[in-house]
Amino acid sequence: MYEDLKYWYLRDHKLFRTLSYSQIKQLCIITGFKKASKGEIIYFSTSDVPRIFLLKKGNIKIVAIDDDGNETIKDIIQKGDLFGELTLESDNKNEEYAKVLSDDVAICSFLMSDFEDLLLRNPTLALSYTKFVGLKMKRIKNSYANLISKDAKTRLCQFLKDWAEQEGVRDGNAVTIENYLTQNDIAQIICTSRQTATQLLNEMETKNLLSYNRKEIMIPDITKI
Amino acid sequence: MYEDLKYWYLRDHKLFRTLSYSQIKQLCIITGFKKASKGEIIYFSTSDVPRIFLLKKGNIKIVAIDDDGNETIKDIIQKGDLFGELTLESDNKNEEYAKVLSDDVAICSFLMSDFEDLLLRNPTLALSYTKFVGLKMKRIKNSYANLISKDAKTRLCQFLKDWAEQEGVRDGNAVTIENYLTQNDIAQIICTSRQTATQLLNEMETKNLLSYNRKEIMIPDITKI
DNA sequence: AGCTAAGTGTAACTTAGCCGACATTTTGCT
DNA sequence: AGCAAAATGTCGGCTAAGTTACACTTAGCT
């Protein structure tokens, strides 16, 4: 990969904003680059050496298989997100893989050890990274707090609001979200059964709170959700 | 506070092992020290400047008040744990306080800004700290995954196992835990009602899986929990 | 165009565990 | 010792939501 390209791939992640052009160029930490298309499965936790990934384009879901063989969605990764062993501790045993949700994705990756070296040489970056991980933790805490104390309907609404805020195209109070999830995916994210999710979505549709189809979700008034 | 004392207070936290005696002494980052006894409430999030706290002795619980005025336990902090704004991002709004559970506690604290400076000057420490925060995140993820997918009984068992591992005194397969929690506390931690927790504990007691009282919990065979 | 698999819609049945409403026990305090 | 408050024990009704089960619709492939 051309040096310049590497530069641009890291450049627009907010984490690396503190670094100068020449600094990033010197690093050359990107060692992998991959494109994949819808439905494809990408294994990463089992791979040879621990890596950190950066999703450049598209959407993927991180799926784990539990002991009984059930799929559970661990995370939805959007364009610009880092994923993989963000804790810088490789844990051997976990059975996770990524599944491509959007039409196609571009992923670049670097070795965890390279990244560690980088952090050691750039304390400012290390501090930013810590805050970044901390922020992720705070988000997780929040969403789990929701999962636990609220009922399914509230959870669905909260999820829709979050999604709309992150990715929706807003027009006044109306928001349109590109829908790359199935109702089953949504159900898993908000930790309910597929049937319950379907029911709740239809209920909201009859109340004209939203219009749902497989391509997009339109919310006429986000403040009413 | 004497320099030497400061040294010792930080010294035995694993995070600071990488630093030499003279380094820690130079830092002098401990700016606060506090003792408190059972039942006392310590406000910290609202305080003037953002701080990070280190619990030197005893146990406390971090409690949050939600919109409806309900108490929820966010965390149980044990001797040696760091708490407060570990993410290095002060968030203004959250209504949290700490309540002392053990007979007495000793807490020391330092300013977040001082700690940040320290991290900037010690890249190795910064990296350790990042991993430390990452580990905390992983723990949280795990325990929440339990909360969501398992039933109350399984959650109680998991909680007891974790607690036993962290603080229990082991004698073969038997474990004795000093019990500084009420059944209501336990219920909140495993996210169930007090009544359900009581019922489950009694059920386990009749099955001779444990013996419970307000001072201690004795588990004859931890492998059977 | 036609087939298959994936995704969606709907209903009846079942259940864990929340909640309210007590009684009883223990603890801390004066 | 005596009192109040906190902690624990117990019960039955109630409800959200999981489960089972099946029909229908859409998307993707050859």
Short mmCIF file of C-alpha atoms in Angstrom, two decimals, chain A residues 35-193:
data_model
loop_
_atom_site.label_atom_id
_atom_site.label_comp_id
_atom_site.label_asym_id
_atom_site.label_seq_id
_atom_site.Cartn_x
_atom_site.Cartn_y
_atom_site.Cartn_z
CA LYS A 35 -12.46 -5.44 1.16
CA ALA A 36 -15.51 -7.64 1.60
CA SER A 37 -19.13 -7.68 0.50
CA LYS A 38 -22.51 -8.27 2.07
CA GLY A 39 -23.02 -11.38 4.14
CA GLU A 40 -19.34 -12.23 4.20
CA ILE A 41 -17.89 -13.42 7.47
CA ILE A 42 -14.56 -12.16 8.69
CA TYR A 43 -12.77 -13.99 11.45
CA PHE A 44 -10.41 -11.87 13.42
CA SER A 45 -10.08 -13.01 16.99
CA THR A 46 -8.62 -16.36 16.08
CA SER A 47 -6.09 -14.83 13.72
CA ASP A 48 -2.37 -15.36 14.13
CA VAL A 49 -1.30 -12.14 15.84
CA PRO A 50 -3.54 -9.74 17.75
CA ARG A 51 -4.71 -6.84 15.65
CA ILE A 52 -6.71 -3.71 15.88
CA PHE A 53 -9.05 -2.97 13.01
CA LEU A 54 -10.38 0.21 11.54
CA LEU A 55 -13.57 0.11 9.52
CA LYS A 56 -13.13 2.55 6.66
CA LYS A 57 -16.40 1.97 4.88
CA GLY A 58 -19.70 0.22 5.50
CA ASN A 59 -21.17 -1.54 8.52
CA ILE A 60 -20.46 -4.81 10.22
CA LYS A 61 -21.77 -6.64 13.24
CA ILE A 62 -19.62 -8.46 15.74
CA VAL A 63 -21.19 -11.78 16.59
CA ALA A 64 -20.30 -14.20 19.34
CA ILE A 65 -21.28 -17.82 19.64
CA ASP A 66 -22.14 -18.87 23.16
CA ASP A 67 -21.79 -22.34 24.64
CA ASP A 68 -25.19 -23.45 23.36
CA GLY A 69 -24.34 -22.37 19.83
CA ASN A 70 -26.59 -19.32 19.86
CA GLU A 71 -25.53 -16.23 17.97
CA THR A 72 -25.49 -13.02 19.94
CA ILE A 73 -24.69 -9.60 18.60
CA LYS A 74 -21.88 -8.02 20.59
CA ASP A 75 -21.49 -4.82 18.70
CA ILE A 76 -22.42 -2.91 15.60
CA ILE A 77 -19.42 -1.22 14.02
CA GLN A 78 -19.88 1.78 11.80
CA LYS A 79 -17.62 3.58 9.38
CA GLY A 80 -14.70 5.14 11.21
CA ASP A 81 -14.91 2.88 14.26
CA LEU A 82 -12.02 0.94 15.67
CA PHE A 83 -12.66 -2.62 16.73
CA GLY A 84 -10.87 -5.76 17.82
CA GLU A 85 -8.73 -5.98 20.93
CA LEU A 86 -9.16 -2.40 22.02
CA THR A 87 -8.19 -3.33 25.54
CA LEU A 88 -4.72 -4.23 24.27
CA GLU A 89 -5.03 -7.59 25.94
CA SER A 90 -5.44 -10.46 23.60
CA ASP A 91 -7.83 -13.00 24.98
CA ASN A 92 -7.49 -16.33 23.39
CA LYS A 93 -10.71 -18.11 23.92
CA ASN A 94 -13.49 -15.90 22.69
CA GLU A 95 -15.31 -17.08 19.62
CA GLU A 96 -16.16 -13.93 17.78
CA TYR A 97 -16.43 -13.00 14.16
CA ALA A 98 -17.62 -10.09 12.09
CA LYS A 99 -20.40 -10.23 9.52
CA VAL A 100 -20.73 -7.65 6.79
CA LEU A 101 -24.08 -5.86 6.84
CA SER A 102 -23.75 -3.20 4.17
CA ASP A 103 -23.16 -3.84 0.48
CA ASP A 104 -19.43 -3.69 0.87
CA VAL A 105 -16.83 -2.76 3.44
CA ALA A 106 -13.21 -1.73 3.61
CA ILE A 107 -11.20 -2.60 6.65
CA CYS A 108 -7.64 -1.81 7.49
CA SER A 109 -5.71 -3.22 10.39
CA PHE A 110 -2.48 -2.91 12.30
CA LEU A 111 -0.67 -5.06 14.74
CA MET A 112 -1.44 -4.53 18.38
CA SER A 113 2.26 -4.59 19.20
CA ASP A 114 2.96 -1.84 16.67
CA PHE A 115 0.19 0.19 18.17
CA GLU A 116 1.59 -0.28 21.65
CA ASP A 117 4.98 0.96 20.49
CA LEU A 118 3.27 3.92 18.95
CA LEU A 119 1.52 4.71 22.21
CA LEU A 120 4.77 4.48 24.12
CA ARG A 121 6.38 6.99 21.80
CA ASN A 122 3.38 9.33 21.82
CA PRO A 123 2.08 9.90 25.32
CA THR A 124 -0.46 12.38 24.05
CA LEU A 125 -1.87 9.75 21.76
CA ALA A 126 -1.86 7.28 24.64
CA LEU A 127 -3.89 9.70 26.70
CA SER A 128 -6.34 10.25 23.84
CA TYR A 129 -6.63 6.54 23.39
CA THR A 130 -7.36 5.99 27.06
CA LYS A 131 -10.09 8.58 26.90
CA PHE A 132 -11.38 6.94 23.76
CA VAL A 133 -11.60 3.54 25.44
CA GLY A 134 -13.13 5.23 28.46
CA LEU A 135 -15.80 6.81 26.33
CA LYS A 136 -16.60 3.46 24.81
CA MET A 137 -16.89 2.04 28.29
CA LYS A 138 -19.23 4.78 29.34
CA ARG A 139 -21.42 4.12 26.31
CA ILE A 140 -21.54 0.43 27.07
CA LYS A 141 -22.44 1.09 30.68
CA ASN A 142 -25.24 3.35 29.59
CA SER A 143 -26.72 1.03 27.06
CA TYR A 144 -26.58 -1.89 29.45
CA ALA A 145 -28.22 0.17 32.16
CA ASN A 146 -31.03 0.68 29.69
CA LEU A 147 -31.24 -2.98 28.83
CA ILE A 148 -31.58 -3.95 32.43
CA SER A 149 -33.95 -1.45 33.91
CA LYS A 150 -36.25 -0.62 31.02
CA ASP A 151 -38.88 -2.68 29.22
CA ALA A 152 -38.62 -3.81 25.62
CA LYS A 153 -40.55 -0.89 24.19
CA THR A 154 -38.40 1.72 25.93
CA ARG A 155 -35.29 -0.14 24.83
CA LEU A 156 -36.42 -0.14 21.22
CA CYS A 157 -37.15 3.58 21.35
CA GLN A 158 -33.79 4.32 22.92
CA PHE A 159 -32.05 2.24 20.29
CA LEU A 160 -33.86 4.03 17.48
CA LYS A 161 -32.97 7.40 18.96
CA ASP A 162 -29.32 6.45 19.28
CA TRP A 163 -29.22 5.04 15.78
CA ALA A 164 -30.94 8.08 14.35
CA GLU A 165 -28.47 10.35 16.08
CA GLN A 166 -25.47 8.44 14.88
CA GLU A 167 -26.41 7.77 11.31
CA GLY A 168 -29.76 9.30 10.50
CA VAL A 169 -30.23 12.05 7.94
CA ARG A 170 -32.14 14.75 9.69
CA ASP A 171 -34.63 17.14 8.16
CA GLY A 172 -36.18 19.23 10.89
CA ASN A 173 -37.64 16.74 13.33
CA ALA A 174 -37.84 14.04 10.68
CA VAL A 175 -35.04 11.50 10.42
CA THR A 176 -34.32 8.88 7.80
CA ILE A 177 -32.05 5.98 8.62
CA GLU A 178 -30.54 3.63 6.10
CA ASN A 179 -31.67 0.25 7.39
CA TYR A 180 -29.01 -2.41 7.09
CA LEU A 181 -30.40 -4.47 9.98
CA THR A 182 -33.09 -7.13 9.97
CA GLN A 183 -35.76 -7.14 12.64
CA ASN A 184 -33.95 -10.08 14.10
CA ASP A 185 -30.76 -8.03 14.38
CA ILE A 186 -32.64 -5.24 16.07
CA ALA A 187 -34.25 -7.72 18.44
CA GLN A 188 -30.86 -9.09 19.41
CA ILE A 189 -29.39 -5.64 19.96
CA ILE A 190 -32.18 -4.63 22.31
CA CYS A 191 -32.16 -8.11 23.84
CA THR A 192 -35.64 -9.27 23.11
CA SER A 193 -37.21 -11.93 20.91
#
